[in-house]
Structure formats: structure tokens, C-alpha cells
């Protein structure tokens, strides 16, 4: 599953008289297959499972609930086969009347004698008298009563007589549920510009919302087979994990699509969809059809991911030595979802913005994102779907692999994109920051109870997980890594795995001289303790070099108050590599690793005899394969920076990016003086590569954030403009003839130039804007969002309204985002106030885009005003995003990221203290406090240095 572009929108429910009549009509046209279940009728009483806390129904008894402490299901029954029938009612124009009805039958094996069956359930109304339990040869067992525990989302069924150990039974029932635009469970989505067949029903079950569609054992290690039937109107399409077996008439108005039985799988991977879709199919290989589904308006824009996906799917089959087990793989574009994409087995569901691409309307950034999403979800077909984490604590076993293999897959199909060289700067540098917080957590996170599940869907499980898997690849070498993964998949397919299963299966056989002292011994140190090490290199005597590892945190102040102990005492087993100025060699393999298992290591190396003399250097962690930072004694740093200025190309581009990122991070942690870090900027005039520029742009923007409201800001802008000018002008004048990396860099450079108020950039932007507005000329799509934003900076209300109108009328989702971003750019408060009103109107800005808009506003406009708006509307946002996995915390993160002052810190702390309900944002708010505190201290300590550097640099500029 991918986050990022996620959303949730809650629609109010207005049920009128017409609604109730309609419900009756629908209910009688809906027939059940099972003989033992009666048709649901309108007058049936239904038992709501939404509230209150505990509902005890019918048939006497009020036995108290068993006390559960963690919300996990008891292991008394083992599911075998679910038969699910679903009827989403999405017809007509009034979506408030929509709902779904369904039926489930579960065959299970009883593992202990019991009178109680516990399933998961959420927000479903069980149809009265529909529930039954029987043994497989039909002898009924009376249900005494059932209770619903809304806290743990349990349906607890009490039986008259005990079920017998090692015997198979069937439990079944009918139910109805709400169909809202909350994007969880079975949800409603809509094609925004359609009047006919506008609505779509689709599913998002991960991690715990299958129970919102049908009662089930909704934990990943309760695997079972599924037979799914979906009822639809004949002019619609239905889809599920498996190919369709048959379509049967249902009454006069509907048909039922019956799907083939799935392999053994987890509930969170079940998928269904109904809508008016069209498709395109290609063969991924013989016997494996790869089909994209979307609205007829956009289907042609799925061509790129369709072709790429079919190629990468065959690549993964070969690499993992494991044939994709289903007869087909569908990808479906839904207008709106709560996650970027979800890897449901055989039916990957994407949010439209993450799948569509064509050359004329979409930027190359859009292309990259669609390709990443595709590769990521296809990697899950093995990691997650075939071999599944036993519990959410082991989420990295699917997400870490998906993050890493996404890039491996892309590199195989598009080697010219140089994706493997971007991994460190794109993924590792991003998570290094989060994992440097005291509020970070180990990759394998024990969960106190099920309410914590959503918290593990974060950068640590995803991006750190990916970095750890990449490091494992390096440690083992390509051949043993691949062989080990093949053994792991083969041994655990259709089953569940713990991290120990991975370490055991991937251990090279036989052990070679080069290999680590045991995969488990090494890897446990990386997944069972939070944070990561910094290795400091210093010269003890000529030729004698000391390597020392310490736990790295972004802000050492407060470290003494961190009471969390680590099983390894914050010591890691580090695969060290290095090269020297004497014989620079950055290509490296597992054979070059020096294992650092303790806090200190001394190495005698003749090549390093004159290390501290000018011109000599050492660089450790080649190509940043290892998940650690490197620090050097100051003389070595100076020599390294000297090399950057003399000829930076001697040092590999991944390590140039690493050095920039390490330097500034160490500076923020007060381990390296800021003056040293700032001096590295001076070489940038000569830097041509995308990867080091990405690292540098981040630091340039970091300092810009502090200076934004300071008197030296204009001078800073001038300095940055001269640094970026050579590359900027090259990319602008050669824009029609660039490599993929250069094109991506051009978009970033143009953005930065606009931020720095580069005159030519602003003038170009205004000209392009006017040509577009007046003559309808197209704006170059790779810089379009920046052009629009620049043009609106000091705009008239009429230009702003012109863009707003374009936002409201365009059918192109990508254009919509460009316009929305531009609307956040003016400096005029009256326009921003208009935008605030628009943000709170769910009909204008879709739920997902609210977060993005607020984040842009906080960056482009006055963060204090945006933060006040968030606080004033906290309850609104809390309700609005209550169902979503990522959104509320993304919102908080987006708005608080530009905080740099003491008063902002106090205000944030006060907000946490005085807000009764912070929902899923609790962890993010604490991280925001920690981040802001570091920044406040940092600018206090460094303001003078920055200003000194600015006045010196400005004097050195040759105009
Ligand atoms: C579930 O039951 C509650 C209470 O009777 C009712 O308000 C709600 O509309 C029902 N929902 C569905 C989808 O039937
Ligand atoms: C998609 O492509 C097909 C075949 O090239 C064409 O007939 C159809 O009109 C296109 N659809 C749209 C919406 O452009
Ligand atoms: C650490 O805890 C002590 C005692 O509670 C407190 O005085 C100090 O301010 C804390 N330090 C930080 C950085 O939070
Ligand atoms: C170190 O410097 C000395 C004196 O300049 C020189 O003789 C020697 O070859 C150098 N050693 C290395 C490994 O460069
Ligand atoms: Zn994923």
C-alpha cells in the first residue's frame, strides 16, 4: 500500500421518506443463495454495530464480556472458506440513500471445544434472525445470543451447545452497511464530471476494514479461501481478485457475477469493485492477462503503467523464482481513494492520480510516481500477498520489500533512469530525519493493542524497512540475496512469516568466508532498536585510523531523558566500507566489508599514512549501502570539501549526496560546525548531477525557511541564484533534449529559482501565464505548476479567480492539482481567506487535496495564519479524517514543518495540552514538538554564523 496522496471524506447522511421506500424496493430484489438465510426485508429489525459500546441482543442473558486486553482474536477457530455475496446499491442521484447489503458464510475448523465464536465486525447491521451455525452436514446449532464489543470490534456469538475440537462448522449471516465516501471498507467514489453511471463502489480493507464489509477473522494470519459474488446492474462492471466464473440473473433488474475461488489469503487483501469501467488488456506472459480498468474518459492514459506493469510482473516472477499464482492481474483506477494504491491480490486499486500518464498533460514527475506505485504494488504480490507478515508489528516484511523492489523493478525495465543511484537520496535521507528523532521506534514495533496498528504505517516500516532490505542485499551479495529470497518465498508461500523466518531462510548456504557472523545477529540490531549509528573517523597516528560508532539523534539535547532501553545498548553491527584519495574506488561489493561489531575499531592502512595532510581524504559507506551516517575529524572534512572544489567528479555522485546530507545533519546535531557545512555549497556552481543536487536543494531550502522573515533573506537569495544559475540556464536552454534525470532536475531547479525570485524565471513565468490566459497556449507541463504559482505571487484577484475557475472546470486531475497549488501562492490575505472557505467545502476541494493544500499554504504563505486556521477548525478536521490511515497526521506534519520560532513551539505544546482529542495525530504532534524545539535552538545558536557567511559570500560574488 502506498500513502502520500491519501484522502478521506465523510458525507452527511440525510435519510428521508423516499430513502426508506427505495430501501424496500432494493431489498426485495436481492436474493440470497443460501437456503438457511431468509431474505432481508425492509421491516426487519436490524442490529447496529456502530454504537453504543456493547449491544446484547435478544434471547435473554446478559453475560458479561470476556475481558480482552489487546483486541486480538482468540485462536479457537481456524477459517477455511468464506462465501461472500455483496450488493452495493449505488444507483440514482442521491448518494445519501446508498448502502450495501451482504451475506457471508464461513466454514471453519474448531481447534478447541467452545461455546463461543468470536469474529471481527464494524459498522454493520446484522439482519435479525439471519445468523446461523451448523456443522458441515447440516445439523443446526442454536445461537443463544450474540454481543458486539465496539471497542475491539468483536462479534461474539454464544451457542447453546459446545462446538467440538477438530470438527468443521459453518457460521453465516446477512447484514447491511453504509456506503460513504470514507474510503475504507466498501466505500463510495464518484467520477466528478459524469451525470450517468457516476458512482463507483470499491474496497480498501487494509489494515483492519474487511470487517466493515463483512464479519470475518480480520487478522493477517487467519488466512482462508474466498468465493465472492457481486450483484450489479447489467450496465455496470464488477471486479474482484479472481476471474469471473459466471453471470447469473438476479430478479429483473440485476445480475450476479460469481468469481472463482481465491488461493489461501488474508482478509485485508480481498477486493471488490462496481462501476462503469472500460478496460485494456495485454499478456504479461502466456496465461497471465494484465488488464487496466478506468473510466472511458481516462482509459487511454493507463497505457504506460499497463505496459510497464506487465514487464515488471514478468521480471519479478523470474527474480523471485515464483510464478504469479493467479490467472489474471487487474489494475483499477478509482477517482478517489484513501491511499495512493493498494496491492489487493489480482486487483490493485489506485487513486487515479497515481496511475494516469500521457506526454501532453502529465509531467515526468507524474510518470515517475505512477511507475513507482506500479512497481511497489506488484512487488507486494509476493511480499505481503503470497508470504504475509504474521502481525502488523512485522509490517516491514511487506512494505520494506515493496519500497526496495519497487526500485529494483524500475531499474530492470528502465536502466537509463539510474534509479538505484537515487535510492539513498530519495528514501534514506528522508527517513534518516524521522529515525533521528527520540520519538522514533524500532522497525519491528510491538503493539500494546490493536488500536496501535495504524501507527506502524509510517516512514519507519516503509522507508527504513526498504533501507534495511537494501543493506541486506549488499551484505549478502546479489546471488546469495536472490537465492535466499527464493528459499524464503518457496518455504512460506501461502503462509505467514515473522522476521526470524526471513533471517533463517536467507542465511547463505553454505556460509562463505565473506559473509557476516550470522544474518540474524546482524539484522536484529537494525530492526529491534530505534535510531541508527554515526561512525566517526579520525586519525590516531599516521596510518592508524579509528572508527567509532555512536547512536545518532537529530538533537542530542533531551537524549539523557530518553528512558527507552535497547536490547543491544544502541550498538549496531555495521558493514563498513571505505575508499581513499590514494586509489578512489566507489564500486564495492560484500567482499569489501569490514565488520564493525563493537563501539570502536582500529585499522592500520598504509594508504592512509598522510590522511590529515591537505589533498588526502577517506570516504566511508560507499554508495551509502549501509544505514548509517559518517562523521570525520575536522581536517579530513576540510580535505574532502577541498576535493569537492577541486574536482568533485572523483567522488561518486551518491557519496556526494551523502556527504552533503551528513554534513548538514551533523551540523544540526551540533557535531560539525556550520561554517564547514556551508562551505560545501561553493562547489555547487559546477555540479551537474541530479542526485547531489537533490541533497543540496533540501539544505538550501532548510536555511531559507529560517531566513524567510529576516533582513538577510534577499542576500541569501542572491547567493543561491548565482549557485544555481549555470545549471538552471543549461537545463532551460536544452530543455527539449534532456535525459530523464535532467528533466526531473529541471523541474526542481525551476521551482527553486522561482522561490529565490530569480528575475528571468519570474518573467518567463508571467509571460507563459499571460499567453495561456489570453491565447490558450499550453504551458510546458514539467514546469507548469511553478509557472502558475510564480505568476500568482503578486497577482490581481481576477487572475486568481481565473485559475480558480480553471480548477473548478477541468476534468484533468493533474491540472486540478496544478491550479490548486497556484491558488496557495498569492501574498494577499483576502485571497487566502477565500481559499480557506474553499478548503472547508467538501464539494470543491476533495478530502485528499485538503492536506496538500494546507501544506502548500504553510510553505507559501504565512505559517502562523495557516496554523491558526487548523487549530480553529480542529474538530472539523478530526471528524473529516477520522477514518483515514494517514491524513490527519499528514495534515499536522504539513502545517507544522515550517515552524522555527519559540512562540510557535509554545503554541504547539499548549495545543497538545489543551486539546481533548488529537486522534491519530498524537505521534506526529509529539514529533512536531521535537522538530520545532531542535530548530528553535539551532537558529539561536547559528544565526550569527549564517549571517557572517552571507555577508562574506555576497562579497565574493563576481557580477
Ligand atoms: C443500521 O441501523 C441503524 C439503527 O437502526 C440505522 O440508523 C442505519 O441506517 C442502519 N444502516 C444500514 C446501512 O442499514
Ligand atoms: C482511446 O483510444 C482509442 C483507440 O486509439 C480511441 O478510439 C478512443 O477514442 C480513445 N479514447 C479517448 C477518451 O480518447
Ligand atoms: C530532562 O529532564 C529533567 C528532569 O525532569 C528536566 O529538568 C530537563 O529539562 C529535561 N531535559 C530536556 C531537554 O527535556
Ligand atoms: C606520505 O608522505 C610522505 C612524505 O611526503 C611520502 O614520502 C609518502 O609516500 C606518502 N605516503 C603515501 C601513502 O602517500
Ligand atoms: Zn505497500
mmCIF file of N, CA and C in Angstrom, residues 851-906:
data_model
loop_
_atom_site.group_PDB
_atom_site.id
_atom_site.type_symbol
_atom_site.label_atom_id
_atom_site.label_comp_id
_atom_site.label_asym_id
_atom_site.label_seq_id
_atom_site.Cartn_x
_atom_site.Cartn_y
_atom_site.Cartn_z
ATOM 1 N N UNK A 851 -5.289 18.236 2.568
ATOM 2 C CA UNK A 851 -3.994 18.129 3.237
ATOM 3 C C UNK A 851 -2.903 18.779 2.401
ATOM 4 N N UNK A 852 -2.904 18.469 1.113
ATOM 5 C CA UNK A 852 -1.892 19.024 0.222
ATOM 6 C C UNK A 852 -2.005 20.551 0.176
ATOM 7 N N UNK A 853 -3.216 21.043 0.084
ATOM 8 C CA UNK A 853 -3.411 22.489 0.012
ATOM 9 C C UNK A 853 -2.909 23.181 1.282
ATOM 10 N N UNK A 854 -3.251 22.619 2.415
ATOM 11 C CA UNK A 854 -2.808 23.205 3.684
ATOM 12 C C UNK A 854 -1.274 23.179 3.777
ATOM 13 N N UNK A 855 -0.672 22.104 3.308
ATOM 14 C CA UNK A 855 0.785 22.003 3.339
ATOM 15 C C UNK A 855 1.413 23.077 2.447
ATOM 16 N N UNK A 856 0.878 23.238 1.251
ATOM 17 C CA UNK A 856 1.380 24.286 0.352
ATOM 18 C C UNK A 856 1.215 25.660 0.976
ATOM 19 N N UNK A 857 0.050 25.899 1.563
ATOM 20 C CA UNK A 857 -0.211 27.200 2.190
ATOM 21 C C UNK A 857 0.817 27.497 3.275
ATOM 22 N N UNK A 858 1.093 26.484 4.111
ATOM 23 C CA UNK A 858 2.044 26.686 5.197
ATOM 24 C C UNK A 858 3.425 27.035 4.651
ATOM 25 N N UNK A 859 3.756 26.475 3.495
ATOM 26 C CA UNK A 859 5.062 26.776 2.882
ATOM 27 C C UNK A 859 5.054 28.123 2.168
ATOM 28 N N UNK A 860 3.993 28.375 1.406
ATOM 29 C CA UNK A 860 3.991 29.531 0.515
ATOM 30 C C UNK A 860 3.498 30.805 1.200
ATOM 31 N N UNK A 861 2.639 30.633 2.163
ATOM 32 C CA UNK A 861 2.039 31.795 2.804
ATOM 33 C C UNK A 861 2.566 31.908 4.235
ATOM 34 N N UNK A 862 1.795 32.541 5.118
ATOM 35 C CA UNK A 862 2.235 32.745 6.492
ATOM 36 C C UNK A 862 1.817 31.545 7.339
ATOM 37 N N UNK A 863 2.813 30.798 7.830
ATOM 38 C CA UNK A 863 2.507 29.557 8.537
ATOM 39 C C UNK A 863 1.665 29.809 9.791
ATOM 40 N N UNK A 864 1.849 30.955 10.431
ATOM 41 C CA UNK A 864 1.079 31.226 11.659
ATOM 42 C C UNK A 864 -0.414 31.323 11.374
ATOM 43 N N UNK A 865 -0.740 31.916 10.268
ATOM 44 C CA UNK A 865 -2.154 32.061 9.918
ATOM 45 C C UNK A 865 -2.756 30.700 9.538
ATOM 46 N N UNK A 866 -1.968 29.892 8.857
ATOM 47 C CA UNK A 866 -2.452 28.568 8.473
ATOM 48 C C UNK A 866 -2.629 27.682 9.711
ATOM 49 N N UNK A 867 -1.681 27.778 10.635
ATOM 50 C CA UNK A 867 -1.758 27.011 11.884
ATOM 51 C C UNK A 867 -2.986 27.437 12.706
ATOM 52 N N UNK A 868 -3.233 28.743 12.776
ATOM 53 C CA UNK A 868 -4.412 29.225 13.498
ATOM 54 C C UNK A 868 -5.689 28.677 12.866
ATOM 55 N N UNK A 869 -5.728 28.671 11.557
ATOM 56 C CA UNK A 869 -6.881 28.112 10.850
ATOM 57 C C UNK A 869 -7.068 26.624 11.201
ATOM 58 N N UNK A 870 -5.958 25.897 11.262
ATOM 59 C CA UNK A 870 -6.038 24.472 11.620
ATOM 60 C C UNK A 870 -6.566 24.296 13.045
ATOM 61 N N UNK A 871 -6.037 25.108 13.970
ATOM 62 C CA UNK A 871 -6.484 24.995 15.371
ATOM 63 C C UNK A 871 -7.961 25.337 15.496
ATOM 64 N N UNK A 872 -8.364 26.428 14.842
ATOM 65 C CA UNK A 872 -9.760 26.872 14.941
ATOM 66 C C UNK A 872 -10.723 25.829 14.387
ATOM 67 N N UNK A 873 -10.238 25.015 13.456
ATOM 68 C CA UNK A 873 -11.116 24.036 12.813
ATOM 69 C C UNK A 873 -10.727 22.603 13.161
ATOM 70 N N UNK A 874 -10.064 22.454 14.325
ATOM 71 C CA UNK A 874 -9.524 21.137 14.677
ATOM 72 C C UNK A 874 -10.598 20.050 14.689
ATOM 73 N N UNK A 875 -11.715 20.329 15.357
ATOM 74 C CA UNK A 875 -12.762 19.317 15.460
ATOM 75 C C UNK A 875 -13.277 18.916 14.073
ATOM 76 N N UNK A 876 -13.378 19.919 13.198
ATOM 77 C CA UNK A 876 -13.824 19.646 11.834
ATOM 78 C C UNK A 876 -12.881 18.666 11.134
ATOM 79 N N UNK A 877 -11.569 18.947 11.193
ATOM 80 C CA UNK A 877 -10.604 18.077 10.520
ATOM 81 C C UNK A 877 -10.557 16.694 11.166
ATOM 82 N N UNK A 878 -10.684 16.676 12.492
ATOM 83 C CA UNK A 878 -10.669 15.418 13.229
ATOM 84 C C UNK A 878 -11.789 14.507 12.729
ATOM 85 N N UNK A 879 -12.990 15.060 12.603
ATOM 86 C CA UNK A 879 -14.126 14.283 12.114
ATOM 87 C C UNK A 879 -13.942 13.902 10.651
ATOM 88 N N UNK A 880 -13.481 14.884 9.898
ATOM 89 C CA UNK A 880 -13.347 14.734 8.457
ATOM 90 C C UNK A 880 -12.407 13.583 8.100
ATOM 91 N N UNK A 881 -11.319 13.443 8.863
ATOM 92 C CA UNK A 881 -10.296 12.438 8.545
ATOM 93 C C UNK A 881 -10.343 11.241 9.486
ATOM 94 N N UNK A 882 -11.431 11.096 10.244
ATOM 95 C CA UNK A 882 -11.414 10.116 11.330
ATOM 96 C C UNK A 882 -11.190 8.688 10.830
ATOM 97 N N UNK A 883 -11.560 8.389 9.591
ATOM 98 C CA UNK A 883 -11.434 7.014 9.112
ATOM 99 C C UNK A 883 -10.097 6.758 8.436
ATOM 100 N N UNK A 884 -9.337 7.805 8.212
ATOM 101 C CA UNK A 884 -8.201 7.623 7.324
ATOM 102 C C UNK A 884 -6.942 7.244 8.078
ATOM 103 N N UNK A 885 -6.103 6.514 7.367
ATOM 104 C CA UNK A 885 -4.893 5.983 7.962
ATOM 105 C C UNK A 885 -3.829 7.065 8.145
ATOM 106 N N UNK A 886 -3.664 7.918 7.145
ATOM 107 C CA UNK A 886 -2.512 8.811 7.137
ATOM 108 C C UNK A 886 -2.883 10.295 7.234
ATOM 109 N N UNK A 887 -4.129 10.637 6.930
ATOM 110 C CA UNK A 887 -4.410 12.025 6.575
ATOM 111 C C UNK A 887 -4.257 13.044 7.690
ATOM 112 N N UNK A 888 -4.786 12.732 8.867
ATOM 113 C CA UNK A 888 -4.723 13.729 9.934
ATOM 114 C C UNK A 888 -3.264 14.004 10.302
ATOM 115 N N UNK A 889 -2.469 12.947 10.384
ATOM 116 C CA UNK A 889 -1.069 13.167 10.735
ATOM 117 C C UNK A 889 -0.315 13.852 9.595
ATOM 118 N N UNK A 890 -0.673 13.559 8.355
ATOM 119 C CA UNK A 890 -0.042 14.293 7.242
ATOM 120 C C UNK A 890 -0.377 15.766 7.323
ATOM 121 N N UNK A 891 -1.602 16.062 7.703
ATOM 122 C CA UNK A 891 -2.033 17.460 7.814
ATOM 123 C C UNK A 891 -1.208 18.187 8.865
ATOM 124 N N UNK A 892 -1.103 17.577 10.046
ATOM 125 C CA UNK A 892 -0.335 18.196 11.128
ATOM 126 C C UNK A 892 1.121 18.356 10.710
ATOM 127 N N UNK A 893 1.662 17.326 10.115
ATOM 128 C CA UNK A 893 3.044 17.375 9.683
ATOM 129 C C UNK A 893 3.260 18.483 8.652
ATOM 130 N N UNK A 894 2.354 18.544 7.678
ATOM 131 C CA UNK A 894 2.476 19.546 6.626
ATOM 132 C C UNK A 894 2.425 20.963 7.161
ATOM 133 N N UNK A 895 1.532 21.206 8.086
ATOM 134 C CA UNK A 895 1.365 22.581 8.569
ATOM 135 C C UNK A 895 2.468 22.986 9.536
ATOM 136 N N UNK A 896 2.986 22.047 10.340
ATOM 137 C CA UNK A 896 3.977 22.435 11.352
ATOM 138 C C UNK A 896 5.417 22.378 10.846
ATOM 139 N N UNK A 897 5.640 21.793 9.689
ATOM 140 C CA UNK A 897 7.018 21.675 9.193
ATOM 141 C C UNK A 897 7.755 23.017 9.110
ATOM 142 N N UNK A 898 7.108 24.116 8.672
ATOM 143 C CA UNK A 898 7.870 25.380 8.617
ATOM 144 C C UNK A 898 8.075 26.076 9.971
ATOM 145 N N UNK A 899 7.633 25.492 11.076
ATOM 146 C CA UNK A 899 7.833 26.150 12.387
ATOM 147 C C UNK A 899 9.317 26.328 12.693
ATOM 148 N N UNK A 900 9.672 27.530 13.139
ATOM 149 C CA UNK A 900 11.076 27.763 13.510
ATOM 150 C C UNK A 900 11.224 28.595 14.782
ATOM 151 N N UNK A 901 10.129 29.106 15.352
ATOM 152 C CA UNK A 901 10.290 30.067 16.448
ATOM 153 C C UNK A 901 9.806 29.516 17.785
ATOM 154 N N UNK A 902 10.283 30.174 18.844
ATOM 155 C CA UNK A 902 9.942 29.794 20.194
ATOM 156 C C UNK A 902 8.437 29.922 20.448
ATOM 157 N N UNK A 903 7.835 30.981 19.928
ATOM 158 C CA UNK A 903 6.403 31.159 20.188
ATOM 159 C C UNK A 903 5.587 30.083 19.469
ATOM 160 N N UNK A 904 6.039 29.657 18.310
ATOM 161 C CA UNK A 904 5.352 28.553 17.629
ATOM 162 C C UNK A 904 5.457 27.260 18.435
ATOM 163 N N UNK A 905 6.639 27.058 19.025
ATOM 164 C CA UNK A 905 6.845 25.869 19.863
ATOM 165 C C UNK A 905 5.893 25.881 21.055
ATOM 166 N N UNK A 906 5.833 27.030 21.745
ATOM 167 C CA UNK A 906 4.963 27.143 22.931
ATOM 168 C C UNK A 906 3.509 26.913 22.545
#
